[in-house]
Amino acid sequence: MNRCEQVEKLLLTGESLSNDDQDHLNLCPSCQKTASLITDLCDAGKQVAMSDVVEPNLVASVRRKVLEQIEPRPARRWVRAVSALGAGVLGVVFLLVVIGRNPQPDKEPGEDLLAFMDEVALDQWSEQEYEELGIESDLLGEVDMATEGYGEDWSVPLSDSYLALEDIMEI
Amino acid sequence: MTQAAETTGLGSSFSGVTVDEFKEFLRTDTSTVIGFARRLMGDDESGRDLAQDALIKAFRHLDSFRGEASLKTWVIRITVNEGLKRLRRRRLKEKVAGWFVSGQDNHRPLGYGLRRSKTPEQEAGLSEQARFLDEALQSLPDRQRTVVLLRYVEGMSVAEIAQATGVGQGTVKTHLARALRKIRSLRDRLEREV
């Protein structure tokens, strides 16, 4: 028997048949066979669904396991809290050990600043450093001129020249 | 309690389904999900594992539930996707094991694994039609078997199956039509043998 597909999809989806389709179904043995098969499948499916009862124990077990994921049990929460606390304490202990291994030397307040100032005082000022300070080299020339003729001993270190320059600028 | 306040360690629900609603779904529909998963996988243990994992996955991804389908259809969709993945993996394992054991492809008919281990009482309680459906489903590929199960056992409409499987209604109809052709040819063959 050749298989007719005229109303097959309608039968599959359970859509209602038009009058023409119904007439065709009444006359076509192939479509009648398809309709009969679908009816059998529906009945069998219902029967399988009815007979295949899921045991209450199984349902309860699955539900309990899912709920455990949704709501962690208090014990689990407690364990998590203790673990977090333990991790925190370990972190603090680790920090204390690290600090204890590298103690900072005791210093007087302001000791670092005084050392720095000594270093600066000992430093020789170069022309480049003047430039870095924004003092023009012409002005340095004026310092030389101002000190000219006052004896050989006026050839002073550059740091002293700078002090002289400060005096000039104040004037 | 507001939805935003209902955050848990795993996720939170901001999609219109609250944690309480999900719990209610668990209370009413867990057996449906287990039943379907069992029929899809073909045995109790795999079905239970699949249902459990699908429900946990659904809860973890509640925020991606957009409410286009019912919660049940959405959970069934997760079950279908996960189940088909596991069946594929199972079949591959069997195939590889077959190569090593017998040196040849241990081919089984498509749909292998559907038949559940029924007790004689359960078997006796089934009608000829139900037994035939059980046999017929074993001969179908996974996707066709899935749509037949959803249509005739779970009683879903084509639109619901489309939502549950994530394919278009046309594709569902095509799968159903092809499955029906196979079942029909199987029935014809059995009738001829009788």
XYZ file of C-alpha atoms in Angstrom:
365
model
C 0.000 0.000 0.000
C 1.391 3.413 -0.959
C 1.687 5.793 1.952
C -0.431 8.911 1.657
C 0.827 12.062 3.390
C -2.139 14.318 2.758
C -3.305 14.584 6.347
C -0.273 13.067 8.064
C 1.069 16.299 9.561
C -2.363 17.346 10.768
C -2.742 13.996 12.487
C 0.720 14.292 13.990
C 0.122 17.696 15.467
C -3.384 16.880 16.578
C -4.876 19.771 14.622
C -8.520 19.504 13.673
C -9.270 18.287 10.172
C -11.290 20.277 7.691
C -14.331 18.645 6.075
C -12.319 17.858 2.955
C -9.545 16.276 5.030
C -12.094 14.287 6.986
C -13.657 13.041 3.734
C -10.225 12.059 2.488
C -9.488 10.229 5.721
C -12.732 8.276 5.450
C -11.781 7.060 1.983
C -8.001 6.628 2.195
C -6.799 3.340 3.794
C -3.242 4.673 4.156
C -4.351 7.735 6.106
C -6.676 5.561 8.192
C -3.690 3.403 9.066
C -1.682 6.476 10.045
C -4.559 7.773 12.171
C -4.909 4.387 13.838
C -1.165 4.270 14.569
C -1.260 7.741 16.100
C -4.234 6.811 18.250
C -2.371 3.720 19.426
C 0.710 5.786 20.188
C -1.364 8.244 22.223
C -3.005 5.428 24.181
C 0.286 3.620 24.717
C 1.977 6.829 25.785
C -0.731 7.539 28.327
C -0.498 4.015 29.624
C 3.292 4.202 29.921
C 3.017 7.530 31.719
C 0.422 6.119 34.107
C 2.192 2.843 34.798
C 5.647 4.319 35.080
C 5.121 5.686 38.562
C 8.205 7.219 40.079
C 8.753 5.774 43.528
C 8.223 8.308 46.348
C 11.615 7.372 47.830
C 13.338 8.273 44.610
C 11.475 11.568 44.349
C 12.317 12.421 47.956
C 15.974 11.551 47.464
C 16.344 13.706 44.351
C 14.429 16.579 45.942
C 16.576 16.411 49.056
C 19.783 16.484 47.050
C 18.603 19.445 44.982
C 17.470 21.293 48.110
C 20.867 20.693 49.669
C 22.339 22.636 46.778
C 19.751 25.383 47.079
C 19.916 25.713 50.838
C 23.215 24.576 52.293
C 22.564 22.850 55.609
C 23.432 24.807 58.752
C 26.294 22.398 59.459
C 27.803 23.177 56.097
C 27.450 26.900 56.706
C 29.104 26.468 60.080
C 32.005 24.560 58.501
C 32.388 27.291 55.893
C 32.402 30.004 58.549
C 35.039 28.177 60.590
C 37.155 27.637 57.465
C 36.971 31.341 56.624
C 37.931 32.278 60.175
C 40.834 29.808 60.133
C 42.083 31.219 56.835
C 41.927 34.743 58.293
C 43.873 33.751 61.404
C 46.512 31.987 59.293
C 46.857 35.116 57.150
C 47.437 37.315 60.193
C 49.982 34.842 61.651
C 51.819 34.790 58.323
C 51.995 38.590 58.224
C 53.306 38.691 61.808
C 56.004 36.141 60.971
C 57.082 38.091 57.893
C 57.272 41.370 59.844
C 59.125 39.664 62.703
C 61.808 38.416 60.308
C 62.564 41.904 58.923
C 62.572 44.244 61.966
C 62.901 47.966 61.181
C 65.968 49.574 62.959
C 65.064 52.002 65.702
C 65.586 55.586 64.618
C 65.139 58.918 66.269
C 62.328 60.994 64.895
C 63.539 63.176 62.053
C 66.822 61.297 61.751
C 66.327 60.633 58.090
C 65.615 64.306 57.384
C 68.767 65.435 59.198
C 70.878 62.948 57.258
C 69.419 64.246 54.028
C 70.147 67.846 54.942
C 73.786 66.952 55.745
C 74.107 65.306 52.408
C 72.755 68.402 50.667
C 75.088 70.721 52.580
C 78.106 68.674 51.549
C 77.060 68.637 47.931
C 78.910 70.740 45.432
C 76.605 72.754 43.262
C 77.353 72.419 39.601
C 76.301 74.688 36.782
C 73.963 72.053 35.591
C 72.258 71.957 38.961
C 71.801 75.735 38.796
C 70.175 75.275 35.447
C 67.938 72.676 36.955
C 66.939 75.166 39.582
C 65.975 77.602 36.816
C 68.788 80.078 37.441
C 70.114 81.460 34.157
C 73.799 81.189 33.407
C 73.934 84.975 32.663
C 73.139 85.600 36.279
C 75.995 83.336 37.223
C 78.200 85.516 35.061
C 77.046 88.552 37.067
C 78.082 86.765 40.225
C 81.556 86.315 38.746
C 81.664 90.022 37.819
C 80.506 91.068 41.240
C 83.223 89.058 42.874
C 85.911 90.254 40.432
C 88.670 92.434 41.763
C 88.219 91.672 45.374
C 91.393 89.662 45.617
C 92.455 86.217 44.696
C 90.741 84.686 47.661
C 87.354 85.420 46.119
C 87.565 82.364 44.010
C 85.136 80.626 46.330
C 83.516 77.245 45.974
C 80.392 77.227 43.905
C 78.164 76.657 46.923
C 79.419 79.920 48.396
C 78.756 81.626 45.070
C 75.219 80.512 45.313
C 74.918 82.086 48.759
C 76.285 85.294 47.249
C 73.769 85.071 44.479
C 71.004 84.780 47.044
C 72.291 87.958 48.689
C 72.282 89.810 45.376
C 68.763 88.720 44.634
C 67.568 89.880 48.010
C 68.989 93.323 47.278
C 10.861 38.560 51.075
C 12.008 40.354 47.962
C 13.496 38.489 45.063
C 16.783 40.278 45.405
C 17.034 39.234 49.003
C 16.682 35.609 48.084
C 20.232 35.111 47.041
C 21.864 31.851 47.831
C 25.330 30.492 47.655
C 24.703 29.165 44.183
C 22.711 31.809 42.440
C 19.785 34.067 42.739
C 16.460 34.467 41.062
C 15.678 37.732 39.393
C 13.725 36.342 36.464
C 10.245 36.235 37.852
C 10.814 32.851 39.475
C 11.649 33.150 43.130
C 13.480 30.542 45.141
C 10.211 29.742 46.884
C 8.503 29.201 43.533
C 11.310 26.921 42.460
C 10.933 24.972 45.693
C 7.226 24.652 44.985
C 8.066 23.407 41.488
C 10.350 20.837 43.086
C 7.522 19.719 45.329
C 5.025 19.287 42.496
C 7.059 18.389 39.415
C 10.159 16.487 40.498
C 8.467 13.172 39.717
C 7.599 14.380 36.195
C 11.201 15.342 35.540
C 12.498 12.054 36.945
C 9.968 10.070 34.895
C 10.930 11.810 31.691
C 14.663 11.562 32.414
C 14.293 7.867 33.154
C 12.432 7.222 29.912
C 14.977 9.244 27.962
C 18.011 7.525 29.446
C 16.482 4.051 29.619
C 17.445 3.135 33.160
C 16.632 4.243 36.680
C 20.088 5.248 37.806
C 21.001 7.350 34.802
C 17.532 8.886 34.859
C 17.822 9.831 38.517
C 21.256 11.351 37.995
C 20.063 13.248 34.936
C 16.969 14.613 36.717
C 18.991 15.668 39.729
C 21.671 17.387 37.680
C 19.102 19.063 35.440
C 17.199 20.461 38.433
C 20.380 21.767 40.048
C 21.461 23.280 36.735
C 18.039 24.887 36.349
C 18.305 26.465 39.781
C 21.834 27.720 39.117
C 20.699 29.341 35.881
C 17.344 30.649 37.063
C 18.435 34.156 36.083
C 18.561 33.050 32.439
C 14.933 31.878 32.531
C 13.049 34.531 30.612
C 9.575 33.205 31.180
C 8.879 32.592 27.491
C 7.835 29.046 28.337
C 6.586 27.520 31.550
C 9.133 26.605 34.191
C 8.369 22.927 33.594
C 9.037 23.200 29.844
C 12.260 25.069 30.565
C 13.458 22.401 33.003
C 12.509 19.684 30.502
C 14.587 21.534 27.904
C 17.605 21.443 30.190
C 16.932 17.749 30.806
C 16.674 17.054 27.064
C 19.921 18.870 26.246
C 21.826 17.243 29.062
C 20.270 13.824 28.363
C 21.112 13.874 24.660
C 24.666 14.851 25.530
C 24.963 11.922 27.938
C 23.418 9.462 25.480
C 25.907 10.569 22.820
C 28.762 10.075 25.249
C 27.412 6.693 26.324
C 27.092 5.511 22.742
C 30.593 6.670 21.925
C 31.976 4.808 24.945
C 30.130 1.653 23.913
C 31.447 1.997 20.400
C 35.038 2.444 21.549
C 34.676 -0.418 24.042
C 33.326 -2.574 21.214
C 36.417 -1.920 19.124
C 38.713 -3.023 21.902
C 36.691 -6.005 23.045
C 35.751 -7.650 19.767
C 37.921 -5.742 17.336
C 34.869 -4.554 15.468
C 32.170 -1.951 15.765
C 29.818 -3.045 18.518
C 26.867 -1.557 16.710
C 23.557 -1.387 18.486
C 20.319 -0.141 17.040
C 19.744 3.561 17.425
C 17.811 4.363 20.523
C 19.535 1.674 22.507
C 19.219 2.318 26.183
C 15.613 3.401 26.289
C 14.145 0.199 27.686
C 13.963 0.376 31.427
C 14.526 -2.640 33.550
C 10.888 -3.469 34.203
C 9.745 -5.975 36.730
C 7.586 -8.835 35.398
C 4.583 -7.193 37.095
C 5.231 -3.923 35.354
C 5.785 -5.768 32.085
C 2.542 -7.701 32.526
C 0.640 -4.515 33.255
C 1.533 -3.017 29.931
C -0.768 -3.515 26.997
C 0.374 -4.756 23.631
C 0.317 -1.172 22.403
C 2.564 0.027 25.210
C 4.979 -2.822 24.647
C 5.001 -2.021 20.950
C 5.682 1.655 21.693
C 8.524 0.618 23.955
C 9.985 -1.569 21.227
C 9.411 1.030 18.543
C 11.082 3.777 20.512
C 14.205 1.681 20.713
C 14.521 1.780 16.955
C 14.496 5.579 16.785
C 17.426 8.002 16.855
C 17.714 10.111 20.010
C 16.053 13.259 18.714
C 13.128 11.439 17.133
C 12.702 9.395 20.288
C 12.761 12.564 22.363
C 9.983 14.245 20.379
C 7.879 11.063 20.368
C 8.287 10.771 24.141
C 7.387 14.413 24.660
C 4.410 14.186 22.305
C 2.832 10.881 23.225
C 4.036 10.117 26.741
C 4.390 13.585 28.255
C 1.427 14.819 26.214
C 3.051 18.049 25.067
C 1.841 20.059 22.096
C 4.103 20.673 19.106
C 4.665 24.268 20.286
C 5.683 23.064 23.736
C 8.023 20.457 22.248
C 9.603 23.179 20.112
C 10.242 25.208 23.268
C 11.480 22.184 25.173
C 13.914 21.114 22.483
C 14.930 24.558 21.267
C 14.051 23.902 17.630
C 11.324 25.274 15.383
C 7.849 23.773 15.200
C 8.537 22.717 11.601
C 11.559 20.736 12.720
C 9.503 19.075 15.453
C 6.852 18.082 12.886
C 9.551 16.696 10.595
C 11.068 14.637 13.422
C 7.606 13.372 14.360
C 6.756 12.492 10.761
C 10.020 10.599 10.268
C 9.580 8.788 13.576
C 6.046 7.877 12.618
C 7.207 6.470 9.282
C 9.744 4.256 11.040
C 7.228 3.098 13.631
C 4.708 2.398 10.934
C 7.144 0.361 8.855
C 8.112 -1.554 11.983
C 4.462 -2.298 12.668
C 3.893 -3.396 9.072
C 6.851 -5.751 9.323
C 5.579 -7.216 12.599
C 2.121 -7.682 11.105
C 3.587 -9.469 8.107
C 5.584 -11.755 10.408
C 2.477 -12.625 12.373
